[in-house]
Short mmCIF file of C-alpha atoms and ligand atoms in Angstrom, two decimals:
data_model
loop_
_atom_site.label_atom_id
_atom_site.label_comp_id
_atom_site.label_asym_id
_atom_site.label_seq_id
_atom_site.Cartn_x
_atom_site.Cartn_y
_atom_site.Cartn_z
CA MET A 1 -39.14 14.01 -64.47
CA SER A 2 -41.38 16.72 -65.85
CA PHE A 3 -40.21 20.30 -65.67
CA ASP A 4 -41.15 23.73 -66.85
CA VAL A 5 -38.37 25.37 -68.86
CA SER A 6 -39.40 28.76 -67.53
CA VAL A 7 -37.93 27.82 -64.15
CA PHE A 8 -34.44 28.10 -65.64
CA SER A 9 -34.97 30.74 -68.31
CA ASN A 10 -33.27 33.26 -66.08
CA LYS A 11 -30.26 31.08 -65.35
CA ASN A 12 -27.08 31.55 -67.32
CA ILE A 13 -24.62 28.74 -67.86
CA ILE A 14 -21.17 29.09 -69.33
CA LEU A 15 -20.16 25.78 -70.81
CA ALA A 16 -16.38 25.80 -71.13
CA VAL A 17 -14.98 23.23 -73.53
CA THR A 18 -11.31 22.32 -73.31
CA GLY A 19 -9.10 20.04 -75.41
CA GLY A 20 -10.13 16.42 -75.27
CA ILE A 21 -11.95 13.91 -77.42
CA ALA A 22 -14.95 14.12 -75.08
CA ALA A 23 -15.55 17.60 -76.55
CA TYR A 24 -17.92 15.98 -79.04
CA LYS A 25 -20.22 15.08 -76.12
CA SER A 26 -20.33 18.76 -75.13
CA ALA A 27 -22.27 19.54 -78.31
CA ILE A 28 -25.07 17.30 -77.04
CA LEU A 29 -24.67 18.79 -73.57
CA VAL A 30 -25.54 22.24 -74.98
CA ARG A 31 -28.75 20.77 -76.40
CA ARG A 32 -29.71 19.15 -73.11
CA LEU A 33 -29.03 22.34 -71.13
CA LYS A 34 -31.13 24.32 -73.61
CA ASP A 35 -33.90 21.70 -73.29
CA TYR A 36 -34.04 22.58 -69.60
CA GLY A 37 -34.43 26.24 -70.54
CA PHE A 38 -30.98 27.50 -69.50
CA ASN A 39 -29.27 30.32 -71.38
CA VAL A 40 -26.01 28.85 -72.59
CA ARG A 41 -22.82 30.57 -73.75
CA VAL A 42 -19.86 28.49 -74.82
CA VAL A 43 -16.23 29.30 -74.13
CA MET A 44 -13.60 27.23 -75.96
CA THR A 45 -9.90 26.89 -75.39
CA GLN A 46 -7.44 26.58 -78.27
CA GLY A 47 -7.16 22.87 -77.54
CA ALA A 48 -10.92 22.36 -77.79
CA GLN A 49 -10.98 23.93 -81.25
CA ALA A 50 -8.71 21.16 -82.53
CA PHE A 51 -11.51 18.67 -81.76
CA ILE A 52 -14.69 20.56 -82.65
CA THR A 53 -15.47 23.90 -84.28
CA PRO A 54 -16.91 27.01 -82.61
CA LEU A 55 -19.53 27.07 -85.36
CA THR A 56 -21.10 23.87 -84.02
CA PHE A 57 -21.50 25.41 -80.58
CA GLN A 58 -22.70 28.71 -82.00
CA ALA A 59 -25.48 26.97 -83.88
CA LEU A 60 -26.48 24.84 -80.89
CA SER A 61 -26.32 27.55 -78.22
CA GLY A 62 -27.76 30.35 -80.33
CA ASN A 63 -24.95 32.62 -79.09
CA SER A 64 -21.58 33.50 -80.54
CA VAL A 65 -18.78 31.41 -79.06
CA HIS A 66 -16.08 33.00 -76.90
CA THR A 67 -12.55 31.92 -77.72
CA GLU A 68 -10.25 34.91 -77.26
CA LEU A 69 -9.13 36.94 -74.28
CA LEU A 70 -7.34 39.76 -76.03
CA ASP A 71 -9.55 40.23 -79.06
CA THR A 72 -10.93 43.76 -79.35
CA ALA A 73 -14.04 42.61 -81.24
CA ALA A 74 -14.87 40.00 -78.58
CA GLU A 75 -14.22 42.40 -75.72
CA ALA A 76 -16.42 45.03 -77.36
CA GLY A 77 -19.29 42.49 -77.32
CA MET A 78 -19.24 40.58 -74.06
CA GLY A 79 -15.81 40.92 -72.54
CA HIS A 80 -14.30 38.53 -70.03
CA ILE A 81 -15.47 40.50 -66.99
CA GLU A 82 -19.02 40.74 -68.29
CA LEU A 83 -19.01 37.04 -69.10
CA ALA A 84 -17.72 36.27 -65.62
CA ARG A 85 -20.57 38.34 -64.15
CA TRP A 86 -23.20 36.95 -66.54
CA ALA A 87 -22.66 33.36 -65.45
CA ASP A 88 -24.74 31.69 -62.74
CA LEU A 89 -22.61 28.59 -63.17
CA ILE A 90 -19.46 27.74 -65.12
CA LEU A 91 -19.35 24.12 -66.19
CA VAL A 92 -16.04 23.00 -67.66
CA ALA A 93 -16.76 19.86 -69.67
CA PRO A 94 -14.53 18.24 -70.62
CA ALA A 95 -11.93 19.66 -68.24
CA SER A 96 -8.45 18.73 -69.46
CA CYS A 97 -5.54 18.18 -67.08
CA ASN A 98 -3.92 21.30 -68.53
CA THR A 99 -6.93 23.47 -67.62
CA ILE A 100 -7.13 21.85 -64.18
CA ALA A 101 -3.44 22.67 -63.65
CA LYS A 102 -3.94 26.27 -64.74
CA PHE A 103 -6.96 26.73 -62.45
CA ALA A 104 -5.12 25.18 -59.49
CA ASN A 105 -2.22 27.56 -59.96
CA GLY A 106 -4.12 30.73 -60.77
CA LEU A 107 -2.75 31.22 -64.28
CA ALA A 108 -4.59 33.70 -66.47
CA ASP A 109 -3.12 33.27 -69.93
CA ASP A 110 -6.30 32.63 -71.90
CA LEU A 111 -10.00 33.46 -71.72
CA LEU A 112 -11.09 30.47 -69.67
CA SER A 113 -8.39 30.65 -67.00
CA THR A 114 -9.06 34.39 -66.68
CA LEU A 115 -12.79 33.79 -66.36
CA PHE A 116 -12.12 31.31 -63.59
CA LEU A 117 -10.38 34.00 -61.57
CA ALA A 118 -12.87 36.72 -62.47
CA THR A 119 -16.12 34.98 -61.60
CA LYS A 120 -18.09 34.68 -58.39
CA ALA A 121 -20.23 31.92 -59.93
CA PRO A 122 -19.79 28.33 -58.82
CA VAL A 123 -17.36 26.43 -61.05
CA TRP A 124 -17.92 22.77 -61.89
CA LEU A 125 -15.34 20.57 -63.55
CA ALA A 126 -16.08 17.40 -65.46
CA PRO A 127 -12.56 16.04 -66.00
CA ALA A 128 -12.04 13.77 -68.99
CA MET A 129 -8.68 12.35 -69.92
CA ASN A 130 -6.61 9.23 -70.35
CA GLN A 131 -6.76 7.08 -67.20
CA GLN A 132 -3.01 7.40 -66.61
CA MET A 133 -3.17 11.21 -66.84
CA TRP A 134 -6.13 11.17 -64.43
CA ALA A 135 -4.19 9.05 -61.95
CA ALA A 136 -1.04 11.19 -62.26
CA LYS A 137 0.03 12.65 -58.94
CA ALA A 138 0.13 16.20 -60.30
CA THR A 139 -3.46 15.96 -61.62
CA GLN A 140 -4.76 14.56 -58.33
CA ARG A 141 -2.83 17.20 -56.39
CA ASN A 142 -4.29 19.99 -58.53
CA LEU A 143 -7.82 18.61 -58.16
CA GLN A 144 -7.39 18.42 -54.40
CA THR A 145 -6.34 22.08 -54.37
CA LEU A 146 -9.37 23.05 -56.44
CA VAL A 147 -11.79 21.09 -54.23
CA GLU A 148 -10.33 22.91 -51.22
CA ASP A 149 -10.88 26.18 -53.09
CA GLY A 150 -14.58 25.32 -53.44
CA VAL A 151 -14.63 24.00 -57.00
CA HIS A 152 -17.06 21.14 -57.58
CA VAL A 153 -15.52 18.15 -59.35
CA ILE A 154 -17.78 15.68 -61.13
CA MET A 155 -16.02 12.35 -61.00
CA PRO A 156 -15.23 10.80 -64.35
CA SER A 157 -16.68 7.37 -65.01
CA SER A 158 -14.74 4.22 -65.75
CA GLY A 159 -14.72 2.28 -68.98
CA SER A 160 -13.02 1.92 -72.32
CA GLN A 161 -11.39 5.10 -73.53
CA ALA A 162 -10.94 6.58 -77.01
CA CYS A 163 -7.20 5.90 -76.70
CA GLY A 164 -7.80 2.19 -76.18
CA ASP A 165 -7.11 2.18 -72.43
CA VAL A 166 -9.63 1.03 -69.88
CA GLY A 167 -10.03 2.94 -66.62
CA LEU A 168 -11.22 6.13 -64.95
CA GLY A 169 -11.35 9.25 -67.11
CA ARG A 170 -14.53 9.15 -69.19
CA MET A 171 -16.73 12.24 -69.11
CA PRO A 172 -20.24 11.42 -67.82
CA GLU A 173 -22.95 11.39 -70.49
CA PRO A 174 -24.43 14.82 -71.43
CA GLU A 175 -27.90 13.84 -70.12
CA GLU A 176 -26.41 13.04 -66.73
CA LEU A 177 -24.43 16.30 -66.55
CA ALA A 178 -27.41 18.42 -67.61
CA GLU A 179 -29.59 16.69 -65.02
CA GLN A 180 -27.06 17.42 -62.27
CA VAL A 181 -27.06 21.09 -63.27
CA GLN A 182 -30.85 21.37 -63.21
CA LEU A 183 -31.04 19.53 -59.87
CA TYR A 184 -28.52 21.97 -58.45
CA PHE A 185 -30.65 24.95 -59.48
CA HIS A 186 -33.83 23.30 -58.19
CA GLN A 187 -32.19 22.65 -54.83
CA THR A 188 -30.70 26.12 -54.69
CA GLN A 189 -34.13 27.56 -55.41
CA ARG A 190 -35.71 25.44 -52.68
CA ALA A 191 -33.05 26.42 -50.15
CA LEU A 192 -33.48 30.08 -51.09
CA ALA A 193 -37.25 29.81 -50.71
CA GLU A 194 -36.91 28.30 -47.25
CA LYS A 195 -34.53 31.00 -46.15
CA PHE A 196 -35.72 34.13 -47.91
CA GLY A 197 -39.33 33.55 -49.01
CA LEU A 198 -41.47 31.72 -51.51
CA LEU A 199 -40.29 33.70 -54.52
CA ALA A 200 -36.69 34.27 -53.48
CA GLY A 201 -34.38 34.85 -56.40
CA LYS A 202 -37.27 35.27 -58.86
CA ARG A 203 -37.72 38.31 -61.08
CA VAL A 204 -41.43 39.07 -61.30
CA VAL A 205 -42.99 41.48 -63.81
CA ILE A 206 -46.52 42.70 -63.13
CA THR A 207 -48.80 44.79 -65.34
CA ALA A 208 -51.39 46.81 -63.45
CA GLY A 209 -54.11 49.42 -63.81
CA PRO A 210 -55.97 50.55 -66.91
CA THR A 211 -54.48 51.67 -70.16
CA ARG A 212 -55.32 55.03 -71.67
CA GLU A 213 -55.92 55.22 -75.41
CA ALA A 214 -55.69 58.74 -76.75
CA ILE A 215 -58.39 60.14 -79.05
CA ASP A 216 -56.82 63.58 -79.34
CA PRO A 217 -54.40 65.56 -77.12
CA VAL A 218 -57.05 66.04 -74.40
CA ARG A 219 -59.36 63.00 -74.59
CA TYR A 220 -58.92 59.30 -74.18
CA ILE A 221 -60.65 55.91 -73.85
CA SER A 222 -60.01 54.05 -70.60
CA ASN A 223 -61.73 51.94 -67.92
CA HIS A 224 -62.40 51.87 -64.19
CA SER A 225 -59.46 49.71 -63.12
CA THR A 226 -57.72 51.21 -60.09
CA GLY A 227 -54.62 48.98 -60.14
CA LYS A 228 -55.17 47.92 -56.50
CA MET A 229 -54.90 44.18 -57.17
CA GLY A 230 -51.67 44.53 -59.18
CA PHE A 231 -50.12 46.85 -56.59
CA ALA A 232 -51.09 44.47 -53.75
CA LEU A 233 -49.52 41.61 -55.70
CA ALA A 234 -46.35 43.60 -56.32
CA SER A 235 -46.04 44.17 -52.60
CA ALA A 236 -46.72 40.50 -51.76
CA CYS A 237 -44.16 39.29 -54.33
CA TYR A 238 -41.55 41.65 -52.89
CA THR A 239 -42.26 40.38 -49.38
CA ALA A 240 -41.87 36.84 -50.74
CA GLY A 241 -38.31 37.69 -51.75
CA ALA A 242 -38.79 38.49 -55.44
CA LYS A 243 -37.34 41.36 -57.42
CA VAL A 244 -40.48 43.09 -58.68
CA ILE A 245 -41.02 45.31 -61.71
CA LEU A 246 -44.45 46.89 -61.77
CA ILE A 247 -45.58 48.20 -65.16
CA ALA A 248 -48.34 50.58 -64.20
CA GLY A 249 -50.95 52.29 -66.32
CA PRO A 250 -52.27 55.66 -65.10
CA VAL A 251 -53.34 55.09 -61.49
CA SER A 252 -53.13 57.18 -58.36
CA LEU A 253 -51.44 54.69 -56.05
CA ASP A 254 -48.13 54.94 -54.24
CA THR A 255 -45.38 52.60 -55.40
CA PRO A 256 -45.14 49.69 -52.96
CA ASN A 257 -41.99 49.47 -50.89
CA GLY A 258 -39.06 47.79 -52.67
CA VAL A 259 -40.82 47.66 -56.04
CA GLN A 260 -39.40 49.11 -59.25
CA ARG A 261 -42.15 50.96 -61.11
CA LYS A 262 -42.39 51.70 -64.84
CA ASN A 263 -45.21 54.04 -65.78
CA VAL A 264 -46.92 53.62 -69.13
CA SER A 265 -50.08 54.96 -70.64
CA SER A 266 -51.29 53.02 -73.68
CA ALA A 267 -51.53 49.27 -74.35
CA VAL A 268 -48.81 49.52 -76.98
CA GLN A 269 -46.46 51.16 -74.46
CA MET A 270 -47.36 48.48 -71.90
CA LEU A 271 -46.47 45.76 -74.38
CA GLU A 272 -43.16 47.47 -75.29
CA GLN A 273 -42.19 47.77 -71.63
CA SER A 274 -43.24 44.15 -70.98
CA MET A 275 -41.07 42.90 -73.86
CA GLN A 276 -38.13 44.94 -72.58
CA GLN A 277 -38.52 43.45 -69.11
CA LEU A 278 -38.76 39.97 -70.61
CA HIS A 279 -35.43 40.52 -72.33
CA GLU A 280 -33.89 41.73 -69.09
CA GLY A 281 -35.01 38.47 -67.43
CA CYS A 282 -38.36 37.41 -66.10
CA ASP A 283 -39.33 34.27 -64.16
CA VAL A 284 -42.95 35.13 -63.51
CA PHE A 285 -45.20 37.46 -65.51
CA ILE A 286 -48.44 38.53 -63.85
CA ALA A 287 -50.99 40.37 -66.00
CA THR A 288 -53.45 42.20 -63.78
CA ALA A 289 -53.82 45.18 -66.10
CA ALA A 290 -57.20 45.96 -67.58
CA VAL A 291 -55.84 46.58 -71.04
CA ALA A 292 -58.13 48.47 -73.41
CA ASP A 293 -59.21 46.07 -76.13
CA TYR A 294 -59.13 48.80 -78.80
CA ARG A 295 -57.18 51.95 -79.53
CA VAL A 296 -57.99 54.85 -81.81
CA ALA A 297 -56.71 54.22 -85.32
CA GLN A 298 -55.74 57.82 -86.02
CA VAL A 299 -55.08 59.95 -82.97
CA ALA A 300 -55.98 63.55 -83.86
CA GLU A 301 -53.04 65.92 -83.69
CA HIS A 302 -55.24 68.74 -82.35
CA LYS A 303 -58.31 68.82 -80.13
CA ILE A 304 -61.32 67.62 -82.11
CA LYS A 305 -63.86 70.39 -82.45
CA LYS A 306 -67.54 69.88 -81.75
CA ALA A 307 -69.31 69.58 -85.10
CA GLY A 308 -72.48 67.72 -86.10
CA ASP A 309 -74.51 65.18 -84.10
CA GLU A 310 -72.22 62.26 -84.67
CA LEU A 311 -68.54 61.63 -84.40
CA GLN A 312 -67.04 58.56 -86.03
CA VAL A 313 -63.88 57.23 -84.45
CA GLU A 314 -62.24 54.20 -85.98
CA LEU A 315 -60.83 51.72 -83.48
CA LEU A 316 -58.09 49.13 -83.95
CA LYS A 317 -57.62 46.00 -81.87
CA ASN A 318 -54.86 46.30 -79.28
CA PRO A 319 -52.22 43.60 -78.92
CA ASP A 320 -52.93 41.02 -76.24
CA ILE A 321 -49.96 41.59 -73.91
CA VAL A 322 -50.15 38.44 -71.82
CA ALA A 323 -50.75 36.21 -74.86
CA THR A 324 -47.85 37.84 -76.72
CA ILE A 325 -45.43 37.26 -73.83
CA ALA A 326 -46.69 33.66 -73.48
CA GLN A 327 -45.70 33.01 -77.09
CA GLN A 328 -42.07 34.07 -76.66
CA PRO A 329 -39.52 31.26 -76.85
CA GLN A 330 -38.16 31.66 -73.30
CA ARG A 331 -41.46 32.39 -71.67
CA PRO A 332 -41.78 32.98 -67.96
CA PHE A 333 -44.43 31.41 -65.72
CA MET A 334 -47.54 33.21 -66.97
CA VAL A 335 -50.37 34.39 -64.72
CA GLY A 336 -53.50 35.98 -66.12
CA PHE A 337 -56.65 37.44 -64.63
CA ALA A 338 -60.20 37.21 -65.86
CA ALA A 339 -62.88 39.61 -64.73
CA GLU A 340 -66.23 38.37 -65.92
CA THR A 341 -69.88 39.10 -65.25
CA GLN A 342 -71.28 35.68 -66.23
CA ASN A 343 -70.11 32.07 -66.71
CA VAL A 344 -67.02 33.25 -64.82
CA GLU A 345 -65.21 29.93 -64.40
CA GLN A 346 -66.00 28.67 -67.88
CA TYR A 347 -64.64 31.82 -69.55
CA ALA A 348 -61.56 31.81 -67.31
CA ALA A 349 -60.71 28.19 -68.09
CA GLY A 350 -61.06 29.02 -71.80
CA LYS A 351 -58.68 31.97 -71.48
CA LEU A 352 -56.13 29.85 -69.63
CA VAL A 353 -55.87 27.63 -72.70
CA ALA A 354 -56.36 30.28 -75.40
CA LYS A 355 -53.69 32.60 -73.98
CA LYS A 356 -51.36 29.69 -73.09
CA LEU A 357 -51.21 30.69 -69.42
CA ASP A 358 -49.88 28.63 -66.53
CA MET A 359 -52.37 30.02 -64.06
CA ILE A 360 -55.46 32.21 -64.16
CA ALA A 361 -57.29 33.96 -61.34
CA CYS A 362 -60.88 34.88 -62.06
CA ASN A 363 -63.51 36.90 -60.30
CA ASP A 364 -67.08 37.93 -60.79
CA VAL A 365 -67.11 41.70 -61.35
CA SER A 366 -70.90 41.78 -61.45
CA ARG A 367 -70.72 41.54 -57.65
CA SER A 368 -70.42 45.05 -56.23
CA ASP A 369 -68.65 43.84 -53.06
CA ILE A 370 -65.57 42.56 -54.93
CA GLY A 371 -63.57 43.43 -58.02
CA PHE A 372 -62.56 46.67 -59.65
CA ALA A 373 -62.65 49.60 -57.20
CA SER A 374 -63.38 47.47 -54.14
CA ASP A 375 -60.79 46.88 -51.43
CA GLU A 376 -61.85 43.25 -51.23
CA ASN A 377 -61.80 40.42 -53.68
CA ALA A 378 -62.73 36.73 -54.02
CA MET A 379 -61.20 34.58 -56.68
CA THR A 380 -60.98 31.16 -58.18
CA VAL A 381 -57.59 30.04 -59.44
CA PHE A 382 -57.04 27.50 -62.23
CA PHE A 383 -53.72 25.96 -63.25
CA ALA A 384 -52.67 24.62 -66.63
CA GLU A 385 -53.46 20.91 -66.83
CA HIS A 386 -49.86 19.68 -66.75
CA TYR A 387 -49.33 21.03 -63.19
CA GLY A 388 -51.85 18.48 -61.92
CA LEU A 389 -53.13 21.05 -59.36
CA GLU A 390 -56.76 21.37 -58.31
CA LYS A 391 -58.58 24.68 -58.77
CA ARG A 392 -58.53 26.86 -55.66
CA ASP A 393 -61.27 29.05 -54.26
CA LEU A 394 -59.91 32.09 -52.48
CA GLU A 395 -62.63 33.33 -50.14
CA LYS A 396 -63.57 37.00 -49.96
CA ALA A 397 -60.71 38.84 -48.29
CA SER A 398 -58.72 42.04 -48.58
CA LYS A 399 -56.75 42.43 -51.80
CA GLN A 400 -53.57 42.11 -49.68
CA GLU A 401 -54.68 38.72 -48.35
CA ILE A 402 -55.78 37.56 -51.79
CA ALA A 403 -52.39 38.67 -53.16
CA GLN A 404 -50.62 36.58 -50.50
CA GLN A 405 -52.68 33.52 -51.45
CA LEU A 406 -51.92 34.11 -55.12
CA VAL A 407 -48.19 34.23 -54.34
CA GLU A 408 -48.56 30.87 -52.56
CA ALA A 409 -50.41 29.45 -55.57
CA ILE A 410 -47.63 30.67 -57.92
CA ALA A 411 -44.91 29.21 -55.68
CA ASP A 412 -46.76 25.88 -55.49
CA ALA A 413 -47.07 25.69 -59.25
CA LEU A 414 -43.37 26.58 -59.70
CA HIS A 415 -42.45 23.74 -57.36
CA HIS A 416 -44.70 21.32 -59.23
CA ALA A 417 -42.98 22.22 -62.49
O1 LIG B 501 -59.19 38.84 -72.70
P1 LIG B 501 -59.30 39.44 -71.35
O2 LIG B 501 -59.09 40.92 -71.36
O3 LIG B 501 -60.50 39.06 -70.56
O4 LIG B 501 -58.09 38.76 -70.55
C1 LIG B 501 -57.72 39.15 -69.30
C2 LIG B 501 -56.27 38.85 -69.07
O5 LIG B 501 -55.48 39.15 -70.21
C3 LIG B 501 -55.71 39.71 -67.97
O6 LIG B 501 -54.68 38.98 -67.35
C4 LIG B 501 -55.18 40.91 -68.74
O7 LIG B 501 -54.19 41.60 -68.00
C5 LIG B 501 -54.62 40.26 -69.98
N1 LIG B 501 -54.70 41.11 -71.19
C6 LIG B 501 -53.53 41.57 -71.77
N2 LIG B 501 -53.59 42.30 -72.91
C7 LIG B 501 -54.77 42.59 -73.49
C8 LIG B 501 -55.95 42.14 -72.92
C9 LIG B 501 -55.90 41.41 -71.76
O8 LIG B 501 -52.45 41.31 -71.22
N3 LIG B 501 -54.79 43.31 -74.61
#
């Protein structure tokens, strides 16, 4: 099955490892979860650390490993309550009969059992133990209690065990567990979309408007972008159930209902704000901004005085915001725009590849009836090759209607991922 890691880049998994020989499989499980794009933090019980070291999990997850409940250093970083809130899913693999017993009885004498009580996230258990311990009445009774409490239990498989026994109690293979987790999030996303809109549960960041590049305290270089397309998209994404952050250059438009707005002026500020939003979590990044290609190398501290017939101003290339975000390791689904005056589709297709975008919407700004300051637009949308989606022509329509069609195109591509 092909997938786009960006779909899960905003999903946080706590992998809790408890004492059991199957703990060695959990190291591979971290890798597989990361392959799907999940953020993974590992919690280990004392028992787990007898089988495998925290260092292994730290290296594989890219995050420090959580082992202590009452450790001031750990609590100063991400304490147990923050961890409990951070998680979108807690997967306990392997789950020992001791941990199962603690969960079933509400004990809170170590980090993991406390997390179990403190989280609202779904908790999944992948029990792994000797077949006799699995069959023990107390274990089965505890599991029954947990299932009734809403905990999801992944049945162990049968086969030869490390202890020499043969029977039920083997932890499923890491590939299988990771696949179940990603299927769960796919299904959850689909159910959310059906109930709350095409982009339900997604965090969408949109850049809009022009940038303003100062020459001196009173003058600047800018362009004619009004921000209308980006603002219309922000509104459409919000209506489609997304949480929307709109990074706006200087424009005179009202903030759309429900949208969180961050005002910026220059391209450098727009990039800084975009990176910050990426770190706070971003599933879809839409770059509608008409970013100035160049900025003034040395902004004058005071107003430049008229003198002579010529004024030389040195310009430096601005960073490419959308291309920079597309290069980040946990990149979101990337949407770019191309406004061209000739060879429109050819240039757009080139930009899709060059900037490593997932989707690009292009329009012909040489036409006075669409584009920049107009209230209407007509666009052609291209998708990155691996989505296997045909290009789409969006007929001339209001920017609101075009925005709605773009949201549908984004949602389609996300579902083809
Ligand atoms: O290269 P060009 O400006 O034609 O590319 C247009 C696309 O790239 C738009 O999506 C625009 O928002 C984005 N872009 C950017 N940062 C730049 C230049 C363009 O994000 N410095």
